[in-house]
PDB file of C-alpha atoms and ligand atoms in Angstrom:
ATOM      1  CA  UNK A 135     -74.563 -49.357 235.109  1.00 68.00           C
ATOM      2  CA  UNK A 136     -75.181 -53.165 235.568  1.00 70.00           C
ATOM      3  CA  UNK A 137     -72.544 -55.264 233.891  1.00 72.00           C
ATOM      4  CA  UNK A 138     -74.986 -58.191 232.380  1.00 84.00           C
ATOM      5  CA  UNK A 139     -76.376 -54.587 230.620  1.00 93.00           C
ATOM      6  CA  UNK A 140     -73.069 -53.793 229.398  1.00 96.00           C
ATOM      7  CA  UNK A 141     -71.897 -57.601 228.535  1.00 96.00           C
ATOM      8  CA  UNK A 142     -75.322 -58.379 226.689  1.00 97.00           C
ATOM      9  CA  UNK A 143     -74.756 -55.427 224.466  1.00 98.00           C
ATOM     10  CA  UNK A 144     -71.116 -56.165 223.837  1.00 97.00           C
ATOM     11  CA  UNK A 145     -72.108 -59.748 222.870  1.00 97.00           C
ATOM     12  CA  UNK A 146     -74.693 -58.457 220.570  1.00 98.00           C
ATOM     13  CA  UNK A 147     -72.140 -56.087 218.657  1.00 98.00           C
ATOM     14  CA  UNK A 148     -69.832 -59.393 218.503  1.00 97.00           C
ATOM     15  CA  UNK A 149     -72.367 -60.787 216.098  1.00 95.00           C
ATOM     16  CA  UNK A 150     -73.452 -58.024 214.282  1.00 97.00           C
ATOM     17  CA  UNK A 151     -72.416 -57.327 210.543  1.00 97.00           C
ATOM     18  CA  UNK A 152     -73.873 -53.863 209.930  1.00 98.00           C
ATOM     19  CA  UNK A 153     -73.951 -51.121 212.580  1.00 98.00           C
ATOM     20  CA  UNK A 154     -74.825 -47.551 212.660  1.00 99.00           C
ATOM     21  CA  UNK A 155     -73.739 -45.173 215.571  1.00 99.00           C
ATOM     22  CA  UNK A 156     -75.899 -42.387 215.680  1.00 99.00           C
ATOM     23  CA  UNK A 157     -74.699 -39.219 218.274  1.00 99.00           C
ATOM     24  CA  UNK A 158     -75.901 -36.157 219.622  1.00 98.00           C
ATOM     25  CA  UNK A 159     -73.496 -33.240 221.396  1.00 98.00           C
ATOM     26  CA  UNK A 160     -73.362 -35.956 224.951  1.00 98.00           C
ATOM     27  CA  UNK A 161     -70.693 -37.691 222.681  1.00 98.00           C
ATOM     28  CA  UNK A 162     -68.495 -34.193 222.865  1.00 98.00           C
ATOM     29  CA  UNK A 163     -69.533 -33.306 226.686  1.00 98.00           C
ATOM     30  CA  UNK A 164     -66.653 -35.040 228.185  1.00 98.00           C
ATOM     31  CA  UNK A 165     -64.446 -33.453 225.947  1.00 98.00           C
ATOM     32  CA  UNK A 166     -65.915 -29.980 227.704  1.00 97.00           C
ATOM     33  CA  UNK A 167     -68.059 -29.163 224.515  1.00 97.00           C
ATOM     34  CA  UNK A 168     -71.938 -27.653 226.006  1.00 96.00           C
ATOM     35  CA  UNK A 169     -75.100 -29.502 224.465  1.00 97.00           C
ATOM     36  CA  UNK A 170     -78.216 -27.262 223.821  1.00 96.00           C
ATOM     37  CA  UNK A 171     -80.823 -28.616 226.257  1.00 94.00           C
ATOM     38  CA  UNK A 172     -80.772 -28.841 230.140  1.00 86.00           C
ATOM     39  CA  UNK A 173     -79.008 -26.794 232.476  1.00 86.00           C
ATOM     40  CA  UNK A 174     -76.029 -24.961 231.295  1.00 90.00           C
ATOM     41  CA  UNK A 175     -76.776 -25.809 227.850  1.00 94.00           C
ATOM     42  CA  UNK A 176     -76.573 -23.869 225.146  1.00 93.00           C
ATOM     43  CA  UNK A 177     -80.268 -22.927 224.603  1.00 93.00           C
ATOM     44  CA  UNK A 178     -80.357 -22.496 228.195  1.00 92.00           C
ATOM     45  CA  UNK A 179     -81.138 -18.716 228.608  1.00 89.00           C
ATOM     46  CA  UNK A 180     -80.419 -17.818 224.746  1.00 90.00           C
ATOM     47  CA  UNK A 181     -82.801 -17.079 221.308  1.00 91.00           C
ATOM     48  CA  UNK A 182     -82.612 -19.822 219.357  1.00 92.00           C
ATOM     49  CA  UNK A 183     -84.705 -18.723 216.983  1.00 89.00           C
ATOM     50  CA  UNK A 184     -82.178 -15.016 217.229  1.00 93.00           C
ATOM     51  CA  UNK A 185     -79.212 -17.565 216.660  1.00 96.00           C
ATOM     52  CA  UNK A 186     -80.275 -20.713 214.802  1.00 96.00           C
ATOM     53  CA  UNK A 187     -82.440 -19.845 211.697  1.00 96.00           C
ATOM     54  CA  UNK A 188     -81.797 -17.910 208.630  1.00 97.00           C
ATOM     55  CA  UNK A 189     -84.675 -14.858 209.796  1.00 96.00           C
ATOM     56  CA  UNK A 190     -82.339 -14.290 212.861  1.00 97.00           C
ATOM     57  CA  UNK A 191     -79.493 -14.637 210.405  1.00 97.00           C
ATOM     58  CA  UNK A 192     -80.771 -11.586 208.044  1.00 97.00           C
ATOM     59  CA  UNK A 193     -82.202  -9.993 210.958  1.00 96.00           C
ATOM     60  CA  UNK A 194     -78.259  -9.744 212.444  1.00 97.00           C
ATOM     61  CA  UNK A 195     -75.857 -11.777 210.836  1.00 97.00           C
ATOM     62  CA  UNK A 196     -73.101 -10.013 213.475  1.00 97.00           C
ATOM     63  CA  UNK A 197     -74.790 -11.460 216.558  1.00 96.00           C
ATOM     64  CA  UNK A 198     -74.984 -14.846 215.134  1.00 97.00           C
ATOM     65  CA  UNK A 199     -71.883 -14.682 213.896  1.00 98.00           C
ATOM     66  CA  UNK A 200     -70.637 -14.187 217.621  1.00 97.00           C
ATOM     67  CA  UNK A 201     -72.498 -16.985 218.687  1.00 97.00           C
ATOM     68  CA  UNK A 202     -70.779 -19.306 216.262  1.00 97.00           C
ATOM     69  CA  UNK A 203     -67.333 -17.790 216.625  1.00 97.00           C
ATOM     70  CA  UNK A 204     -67.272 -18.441 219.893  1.00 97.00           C
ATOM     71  CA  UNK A 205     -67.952 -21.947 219.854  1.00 97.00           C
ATOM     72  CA  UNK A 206     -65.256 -22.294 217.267  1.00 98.00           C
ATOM     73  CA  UNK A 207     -62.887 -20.734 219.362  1.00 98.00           C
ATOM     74  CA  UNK A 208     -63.864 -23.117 222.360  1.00 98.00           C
ATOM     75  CA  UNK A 209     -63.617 -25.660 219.780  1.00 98.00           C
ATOM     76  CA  UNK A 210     -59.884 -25.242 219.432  1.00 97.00           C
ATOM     77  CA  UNK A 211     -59.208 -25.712 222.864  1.00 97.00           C
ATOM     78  CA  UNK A 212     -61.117 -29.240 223.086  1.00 98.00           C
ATOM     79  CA  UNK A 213     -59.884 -32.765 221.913  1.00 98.00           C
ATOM     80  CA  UNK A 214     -61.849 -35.847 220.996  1.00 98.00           C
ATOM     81  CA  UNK A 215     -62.539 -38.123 224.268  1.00 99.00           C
ATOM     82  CA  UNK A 216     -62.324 -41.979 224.665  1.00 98.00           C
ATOM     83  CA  UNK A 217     -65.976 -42.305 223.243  1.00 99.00           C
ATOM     84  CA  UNK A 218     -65.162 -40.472 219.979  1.00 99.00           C
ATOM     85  CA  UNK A 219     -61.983 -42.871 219.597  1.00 98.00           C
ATOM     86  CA  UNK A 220     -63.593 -45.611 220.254  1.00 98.00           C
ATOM     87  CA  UNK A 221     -66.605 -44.929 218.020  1.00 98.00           C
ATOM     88  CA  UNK A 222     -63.098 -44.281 215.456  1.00 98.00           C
ATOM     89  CA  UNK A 223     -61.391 -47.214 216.007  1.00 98.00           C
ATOM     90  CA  UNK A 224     -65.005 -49.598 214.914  1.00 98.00           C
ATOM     91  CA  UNK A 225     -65.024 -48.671 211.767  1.00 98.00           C
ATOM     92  CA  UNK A 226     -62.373 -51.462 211.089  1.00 97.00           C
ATOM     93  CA  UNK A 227     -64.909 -53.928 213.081  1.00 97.00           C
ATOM     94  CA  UNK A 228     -67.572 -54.228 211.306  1.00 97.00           C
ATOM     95  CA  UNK A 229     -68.759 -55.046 207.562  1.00 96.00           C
ATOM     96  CA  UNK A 230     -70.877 -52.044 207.378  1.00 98.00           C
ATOM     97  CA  UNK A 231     -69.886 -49.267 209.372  1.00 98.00           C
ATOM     98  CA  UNK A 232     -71.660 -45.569 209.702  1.00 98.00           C
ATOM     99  CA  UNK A 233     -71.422 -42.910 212.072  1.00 99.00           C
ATOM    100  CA  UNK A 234     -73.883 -40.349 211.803  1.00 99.00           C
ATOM    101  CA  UNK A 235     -73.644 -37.354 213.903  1.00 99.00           C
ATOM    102  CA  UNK A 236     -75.690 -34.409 215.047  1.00 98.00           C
ATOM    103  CA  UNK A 237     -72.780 -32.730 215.766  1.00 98.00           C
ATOM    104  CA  UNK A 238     -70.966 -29.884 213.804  1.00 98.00           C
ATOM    105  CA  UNK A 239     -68.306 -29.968 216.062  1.00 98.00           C
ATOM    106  CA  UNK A 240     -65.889 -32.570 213.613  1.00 98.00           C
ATOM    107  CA  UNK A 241     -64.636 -34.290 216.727  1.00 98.00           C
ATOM    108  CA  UNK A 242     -65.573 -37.714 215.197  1.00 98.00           C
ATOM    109  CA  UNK A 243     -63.370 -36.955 212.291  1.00 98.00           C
ATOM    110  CA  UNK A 244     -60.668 -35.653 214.783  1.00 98.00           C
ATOM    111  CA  UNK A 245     -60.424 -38.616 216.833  1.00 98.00           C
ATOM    112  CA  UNK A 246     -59.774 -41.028 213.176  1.00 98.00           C
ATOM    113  CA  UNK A 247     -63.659 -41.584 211.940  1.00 98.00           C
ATOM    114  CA  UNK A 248     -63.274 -41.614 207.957  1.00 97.00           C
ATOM    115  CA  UNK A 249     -66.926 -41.731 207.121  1.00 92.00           C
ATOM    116  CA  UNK A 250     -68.882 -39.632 209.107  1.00 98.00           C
ATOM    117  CA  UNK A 251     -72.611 -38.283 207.961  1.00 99.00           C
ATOM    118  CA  UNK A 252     -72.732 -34.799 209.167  1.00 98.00           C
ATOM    119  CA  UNK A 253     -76.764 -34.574 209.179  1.00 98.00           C
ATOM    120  CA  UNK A 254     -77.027 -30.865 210.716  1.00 98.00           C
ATOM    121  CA  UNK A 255     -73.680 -29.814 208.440  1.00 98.00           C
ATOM    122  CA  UNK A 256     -70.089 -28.631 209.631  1.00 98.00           C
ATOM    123  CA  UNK A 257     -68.960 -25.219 212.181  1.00 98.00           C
ATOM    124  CA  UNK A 258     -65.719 -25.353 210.025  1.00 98.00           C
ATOM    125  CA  UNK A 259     -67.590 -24.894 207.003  1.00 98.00           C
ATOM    126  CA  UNK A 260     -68.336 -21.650 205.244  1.00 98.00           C
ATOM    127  CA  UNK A 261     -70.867 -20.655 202.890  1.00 98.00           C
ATOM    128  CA  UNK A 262     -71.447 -17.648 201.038  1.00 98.00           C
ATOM    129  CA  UNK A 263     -75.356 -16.793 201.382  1.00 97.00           C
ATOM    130  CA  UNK A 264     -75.640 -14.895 198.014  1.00 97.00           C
ATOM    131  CA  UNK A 265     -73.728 -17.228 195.944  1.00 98.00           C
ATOM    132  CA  UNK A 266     -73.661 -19.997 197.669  1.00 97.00           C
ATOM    133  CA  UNK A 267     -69.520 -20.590 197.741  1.00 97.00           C
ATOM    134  CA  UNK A 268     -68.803 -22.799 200.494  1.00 97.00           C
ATOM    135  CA  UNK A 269     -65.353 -23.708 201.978  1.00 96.00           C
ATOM    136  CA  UNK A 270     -63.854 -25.213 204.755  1.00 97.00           C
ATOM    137  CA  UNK A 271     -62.131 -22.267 207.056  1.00 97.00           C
ATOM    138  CA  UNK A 272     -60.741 -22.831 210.962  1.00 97.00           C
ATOM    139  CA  UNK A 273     -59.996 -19.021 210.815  1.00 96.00           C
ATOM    140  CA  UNK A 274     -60.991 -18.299 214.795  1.00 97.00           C
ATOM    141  CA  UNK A 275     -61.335 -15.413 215.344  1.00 97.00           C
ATOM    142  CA  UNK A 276     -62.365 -13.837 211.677  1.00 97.00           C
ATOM    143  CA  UNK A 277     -60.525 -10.185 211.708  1.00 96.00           C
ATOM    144  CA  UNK A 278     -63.819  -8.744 210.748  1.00 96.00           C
ATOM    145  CA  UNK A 279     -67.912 -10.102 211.219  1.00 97.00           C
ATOM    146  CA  UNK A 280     -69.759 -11.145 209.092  1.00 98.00           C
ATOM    147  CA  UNK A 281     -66.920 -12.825 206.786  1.00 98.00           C
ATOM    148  CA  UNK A 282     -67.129 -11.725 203.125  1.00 97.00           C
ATOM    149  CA  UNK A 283     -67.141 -14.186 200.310  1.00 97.00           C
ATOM    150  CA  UNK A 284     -63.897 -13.653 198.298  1.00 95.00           C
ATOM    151  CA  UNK A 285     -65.703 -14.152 195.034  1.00 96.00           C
ATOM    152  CA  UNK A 286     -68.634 -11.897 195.388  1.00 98.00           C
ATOM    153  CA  UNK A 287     -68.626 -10.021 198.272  1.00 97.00           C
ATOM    154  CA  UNK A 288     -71.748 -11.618 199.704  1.00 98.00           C
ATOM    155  CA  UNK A 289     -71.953 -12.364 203.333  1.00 98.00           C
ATOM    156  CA  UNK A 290     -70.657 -15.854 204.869  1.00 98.00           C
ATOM    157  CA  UNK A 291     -72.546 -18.148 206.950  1.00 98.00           C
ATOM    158  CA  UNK A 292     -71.500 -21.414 209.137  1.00 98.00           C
ATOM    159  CA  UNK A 293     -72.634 -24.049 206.820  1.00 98.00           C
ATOM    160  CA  UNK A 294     -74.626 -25.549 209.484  1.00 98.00           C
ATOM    161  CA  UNK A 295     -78.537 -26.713 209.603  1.00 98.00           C
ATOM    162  CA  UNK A 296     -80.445 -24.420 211.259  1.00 98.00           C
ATOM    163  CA  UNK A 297     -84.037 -24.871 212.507  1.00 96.00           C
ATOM    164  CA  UNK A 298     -87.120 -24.313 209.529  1.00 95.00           C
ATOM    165  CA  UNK A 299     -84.190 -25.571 206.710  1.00 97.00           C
ATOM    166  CA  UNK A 300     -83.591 -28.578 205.173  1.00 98.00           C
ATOM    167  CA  UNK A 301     -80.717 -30.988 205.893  1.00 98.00           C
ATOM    168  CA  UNK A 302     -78.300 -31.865 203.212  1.00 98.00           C
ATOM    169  CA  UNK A 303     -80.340 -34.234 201.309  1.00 98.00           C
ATOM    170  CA  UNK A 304     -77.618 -36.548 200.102  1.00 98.00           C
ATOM    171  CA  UNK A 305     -76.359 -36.527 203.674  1.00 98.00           C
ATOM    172  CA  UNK A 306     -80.398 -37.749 205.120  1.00 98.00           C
ATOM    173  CA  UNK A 307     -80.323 -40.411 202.493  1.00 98.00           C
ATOM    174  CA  UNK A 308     -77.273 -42.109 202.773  1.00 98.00           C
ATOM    175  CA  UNK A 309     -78.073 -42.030 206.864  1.00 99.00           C
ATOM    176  CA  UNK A 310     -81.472 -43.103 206.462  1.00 99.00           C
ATOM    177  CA  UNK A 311     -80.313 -45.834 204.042  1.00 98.00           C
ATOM    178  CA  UNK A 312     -77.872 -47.018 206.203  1.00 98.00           C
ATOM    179  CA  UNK A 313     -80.271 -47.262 209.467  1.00 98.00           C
ATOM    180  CA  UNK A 314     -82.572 -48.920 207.331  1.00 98.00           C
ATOM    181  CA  UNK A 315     -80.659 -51.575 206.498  1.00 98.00           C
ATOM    182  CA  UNK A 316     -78.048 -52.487 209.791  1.00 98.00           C
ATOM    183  CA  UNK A 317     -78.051 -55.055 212.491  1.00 98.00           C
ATOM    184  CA  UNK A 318     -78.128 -52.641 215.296  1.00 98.00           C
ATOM    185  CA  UNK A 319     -78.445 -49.129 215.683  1.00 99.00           C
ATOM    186  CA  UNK A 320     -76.514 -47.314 218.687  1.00 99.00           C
ATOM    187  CA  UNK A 321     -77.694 -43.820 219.728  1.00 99.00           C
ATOM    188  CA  UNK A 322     -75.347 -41.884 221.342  1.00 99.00           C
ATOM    189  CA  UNK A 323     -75.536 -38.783 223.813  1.00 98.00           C
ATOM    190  CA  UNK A 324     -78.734 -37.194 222.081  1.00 98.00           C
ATOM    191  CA  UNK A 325     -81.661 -36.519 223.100  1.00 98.00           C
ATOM    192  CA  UNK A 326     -83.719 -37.058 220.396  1.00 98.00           C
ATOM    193  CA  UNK A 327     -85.690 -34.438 219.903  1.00 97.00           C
ATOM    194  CA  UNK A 328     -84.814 -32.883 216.917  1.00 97.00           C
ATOM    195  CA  UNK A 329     -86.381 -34.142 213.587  1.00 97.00           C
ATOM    196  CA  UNK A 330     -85.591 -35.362 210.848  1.00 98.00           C
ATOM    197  CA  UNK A 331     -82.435 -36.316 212.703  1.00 98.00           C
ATOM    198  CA  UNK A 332     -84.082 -38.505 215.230  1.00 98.00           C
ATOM    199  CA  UNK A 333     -86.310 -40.655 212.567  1.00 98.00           C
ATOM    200  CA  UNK A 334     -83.383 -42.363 211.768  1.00 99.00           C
ATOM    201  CA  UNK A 335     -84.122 -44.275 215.231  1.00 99.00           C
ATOM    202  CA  UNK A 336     -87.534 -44.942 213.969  1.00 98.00           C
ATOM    203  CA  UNK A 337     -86.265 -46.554 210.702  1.00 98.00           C
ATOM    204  CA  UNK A 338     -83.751 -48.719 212.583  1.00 99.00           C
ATOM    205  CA  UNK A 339     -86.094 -49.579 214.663  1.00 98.00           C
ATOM    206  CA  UNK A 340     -88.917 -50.174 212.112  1.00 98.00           C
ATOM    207  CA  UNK A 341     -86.556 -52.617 209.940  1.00 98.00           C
ATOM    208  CA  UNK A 342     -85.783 -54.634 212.521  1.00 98.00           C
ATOM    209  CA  UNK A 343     -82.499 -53.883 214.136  1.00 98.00           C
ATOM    210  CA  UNK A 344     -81.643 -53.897 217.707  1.00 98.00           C
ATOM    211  CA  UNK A 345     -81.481 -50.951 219.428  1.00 98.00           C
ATOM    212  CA  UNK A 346     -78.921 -49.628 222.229  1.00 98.00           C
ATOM    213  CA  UNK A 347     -78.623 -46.511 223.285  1.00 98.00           C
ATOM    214  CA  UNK A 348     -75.694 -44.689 225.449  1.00 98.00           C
ATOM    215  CA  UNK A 349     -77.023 -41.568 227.629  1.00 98.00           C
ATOM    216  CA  UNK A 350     -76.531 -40.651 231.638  1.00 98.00           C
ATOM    217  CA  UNK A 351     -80.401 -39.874 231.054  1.00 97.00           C
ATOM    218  CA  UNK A 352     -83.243 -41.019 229.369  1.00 98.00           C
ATOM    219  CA  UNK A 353     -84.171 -39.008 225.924  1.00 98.00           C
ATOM    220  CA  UNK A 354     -87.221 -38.926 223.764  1.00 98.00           C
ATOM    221  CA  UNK A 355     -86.135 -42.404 221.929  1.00 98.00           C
ATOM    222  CA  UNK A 356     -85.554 -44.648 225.586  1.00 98.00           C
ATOM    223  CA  UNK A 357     -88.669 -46.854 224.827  1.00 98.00           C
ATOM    224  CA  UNK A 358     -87.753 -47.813 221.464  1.00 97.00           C
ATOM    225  CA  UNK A 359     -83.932 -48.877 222.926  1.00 98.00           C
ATOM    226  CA  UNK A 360     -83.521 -52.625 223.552  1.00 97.00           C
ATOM    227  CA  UNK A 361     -80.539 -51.810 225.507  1.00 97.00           C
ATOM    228  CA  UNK A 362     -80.373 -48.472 227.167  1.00 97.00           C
ATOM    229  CA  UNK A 363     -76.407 -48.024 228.912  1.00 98.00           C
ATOM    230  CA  UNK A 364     -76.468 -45.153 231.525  1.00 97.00           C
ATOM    231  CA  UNK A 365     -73.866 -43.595 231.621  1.00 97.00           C
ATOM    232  CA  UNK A 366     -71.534 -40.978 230.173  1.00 98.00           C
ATOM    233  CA  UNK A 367     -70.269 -42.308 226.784  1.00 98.00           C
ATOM    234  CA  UNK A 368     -66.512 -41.697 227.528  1.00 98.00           C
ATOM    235  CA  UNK A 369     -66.786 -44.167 230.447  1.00 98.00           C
ATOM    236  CA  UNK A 370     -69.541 -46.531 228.620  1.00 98.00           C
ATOM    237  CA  UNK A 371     -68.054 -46.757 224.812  1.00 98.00           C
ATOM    238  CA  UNK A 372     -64.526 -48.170 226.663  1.00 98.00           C
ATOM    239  CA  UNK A 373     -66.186 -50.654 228.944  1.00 97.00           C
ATOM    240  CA  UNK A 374     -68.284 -52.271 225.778  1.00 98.00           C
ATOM    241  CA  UNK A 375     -65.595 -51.731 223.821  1.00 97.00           C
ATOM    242  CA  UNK A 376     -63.052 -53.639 226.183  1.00 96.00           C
ATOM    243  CA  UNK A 377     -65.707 -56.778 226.414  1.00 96.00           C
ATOM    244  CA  UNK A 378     -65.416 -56.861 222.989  1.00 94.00           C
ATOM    245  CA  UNK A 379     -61.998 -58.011 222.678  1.00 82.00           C
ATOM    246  CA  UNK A 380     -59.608 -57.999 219.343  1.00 76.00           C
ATOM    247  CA  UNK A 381     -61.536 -57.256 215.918  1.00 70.00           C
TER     248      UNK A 381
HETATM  249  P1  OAD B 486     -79.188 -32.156 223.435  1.00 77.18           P
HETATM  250  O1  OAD B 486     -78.542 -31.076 224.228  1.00 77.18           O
HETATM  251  O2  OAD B 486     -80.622 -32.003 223.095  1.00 77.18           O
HETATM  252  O3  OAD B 486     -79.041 -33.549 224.199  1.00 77.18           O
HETATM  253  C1  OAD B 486     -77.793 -33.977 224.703  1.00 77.18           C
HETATM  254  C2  OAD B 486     -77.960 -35.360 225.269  1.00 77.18           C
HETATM  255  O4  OAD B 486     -76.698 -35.811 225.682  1.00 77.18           O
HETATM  256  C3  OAD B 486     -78.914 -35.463 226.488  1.00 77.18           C
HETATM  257  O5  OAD B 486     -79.820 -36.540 226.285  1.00 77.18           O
HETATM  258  C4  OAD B 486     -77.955 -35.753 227.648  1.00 77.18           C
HETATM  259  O6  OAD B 486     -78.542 -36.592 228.636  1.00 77.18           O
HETATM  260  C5  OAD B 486     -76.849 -36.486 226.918  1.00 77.18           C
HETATM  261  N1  OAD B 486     -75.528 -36.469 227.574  1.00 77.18           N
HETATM  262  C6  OAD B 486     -74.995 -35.508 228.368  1.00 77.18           C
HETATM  263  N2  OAD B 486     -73.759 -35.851 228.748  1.00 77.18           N
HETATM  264  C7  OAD B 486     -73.494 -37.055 228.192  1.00 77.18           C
HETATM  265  C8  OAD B 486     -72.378 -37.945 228.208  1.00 77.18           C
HETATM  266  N3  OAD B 486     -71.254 -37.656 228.891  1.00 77.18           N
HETATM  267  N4  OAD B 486     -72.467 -39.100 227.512  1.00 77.18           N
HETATM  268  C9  OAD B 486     -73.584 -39.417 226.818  1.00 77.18           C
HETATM  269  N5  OAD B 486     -74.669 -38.617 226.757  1.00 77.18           N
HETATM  270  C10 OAD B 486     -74.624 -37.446 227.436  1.00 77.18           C
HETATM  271  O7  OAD B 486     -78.280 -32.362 222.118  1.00 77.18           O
HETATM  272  P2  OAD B 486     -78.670 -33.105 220.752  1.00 77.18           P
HETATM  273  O8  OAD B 486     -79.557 -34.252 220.991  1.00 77.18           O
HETATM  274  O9  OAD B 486     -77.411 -33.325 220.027  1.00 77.18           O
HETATM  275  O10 OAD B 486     -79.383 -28.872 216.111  1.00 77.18           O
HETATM  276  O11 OAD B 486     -79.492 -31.958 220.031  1.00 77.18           O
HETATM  277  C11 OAD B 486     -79.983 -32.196 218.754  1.00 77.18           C
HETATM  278  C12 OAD B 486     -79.920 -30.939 217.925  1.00 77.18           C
HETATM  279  O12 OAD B 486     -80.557 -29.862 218.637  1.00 77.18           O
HETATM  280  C13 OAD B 486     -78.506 -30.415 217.683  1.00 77.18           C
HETATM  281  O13 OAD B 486     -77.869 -31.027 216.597  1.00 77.18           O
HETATM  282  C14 OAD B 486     -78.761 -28.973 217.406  1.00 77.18           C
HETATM  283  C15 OAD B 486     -79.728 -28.681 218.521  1.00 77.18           C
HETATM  284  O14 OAD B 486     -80.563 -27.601 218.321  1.00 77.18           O
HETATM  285  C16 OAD B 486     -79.237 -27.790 215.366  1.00 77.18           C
HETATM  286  O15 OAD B 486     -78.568 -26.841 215.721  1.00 77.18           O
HETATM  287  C17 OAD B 486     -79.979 -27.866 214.065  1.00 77.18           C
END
């Protein structure tokens, strides 16, 4: 990674007012969390359609349910990494500050983040699918699958986004408000794929702000970045943040 790259975009955060961080599950590799695409992710090999949308859901709530319980449990083993703290720690940089994450994994949170948009929902969240009930629950492992709602009886469900449903519309508007409207938008370990997640680059980018984005490889969004930083974020996120000096 050259270091005018890395100095240029560290200057440009120095003057910038409003910023929105915008991650995908690269933030939470180094922290030994899988992402979905590539080798040895978590679609690799797997029915996503069997374990990430409501038909595969009714079809066999149990086999989902296995799915998500064991990323919970792998999830309690794991710890936020030097990118999540440092995407923390700016929040008490800037005038305007927003992380908004892909990620259901609450690492961000975790490692001190306050504010965080959780566009595709939370793994630690649990909602009842008849009644709608939802809770936050780090039971790992549940005694019995599919959890039972305590009020009605109806089955549980990760109150996550899955594909063919819509994300939490309050959620999408405060995040699309927010990349409307900042100085410079940084896009973190994603690949940029998914929609309407990765329109929030698009709006950014359409209003005017500068662009950087943090990713070992190039994703779907790499043209529209003024700045693209390759690397892994745990290594990058220090090194900018170090140029940056004292907030
Ligand atoms: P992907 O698995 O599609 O992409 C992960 C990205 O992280 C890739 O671009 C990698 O190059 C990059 N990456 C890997 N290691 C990294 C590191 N150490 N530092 C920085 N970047 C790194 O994951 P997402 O883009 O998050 O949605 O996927 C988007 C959505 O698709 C997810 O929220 C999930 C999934 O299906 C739902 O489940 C609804």
């Amino acid at each position: 990674m050259p270091e005018d790259d890395v100095a240029r975009v560290a200057e440009l955060l120095r003057g910038a007012g409003k910023v929105v961080v915008f991650t995908g599950a690269g933030v939470s590799a180094e922290s030994g969390v899988p992402t979905f695409r590539g080798a040895g992710g978590l679609w690799e090999g797997r029915p996503v359609e069997q374990l990430a949308s409501p038909q595969g859901f009714v079809a066999d709530p149990v086999v989902v349910w296995e799915f998500y319980q064991q990323r919970r449990a792998n999830l309690t083993r794991v710890k936020p990494n030097p990118a999540h703290e440092v995407l923390a720690r700016w929040q008490y940089r800037f005038t305007s500050y927003t992380i908004a994450t892909q990620n259901v994994d609450g690492l961000h949170q975790a490692a001190g983040a306050q504010h965080v948009l959780e566009l595709h929902g939370s793994i630690w969240v649990i909602r009842c699918s008849a009644c709608g009930r939802a809770r936050v629950d780090r039971t790992v492992p549940f005694p019995a699958l599919p959890p039972r709602c305590e009020t009605c009886g109806g089955i549980e469900r990760p109150g996550v986004v899955w594909f063919g449903e819509s994300l939490p519309e309050e959620v999408l508007d405060a995040a699309t408000a927010a990349a409307g409207s900042c100085d410079v938008l940084v896009v973190v370990g994603t690949s940029a794929v998914v929609y309407p997640a990765a329109g929030l680059v698009h709006v950014a980018s359409a209003a005017g702000a500068t662009v950087v984005e943090v990713n070992p490889e190039a994703s779907a969004i790499s043209h529209i970045a003024q700045h693209s930083l390759r690397g892994p974020a745990g290594a990058v996120l220090p090194t900018v943040d170090s140029l940056l000096g004292e907030a």
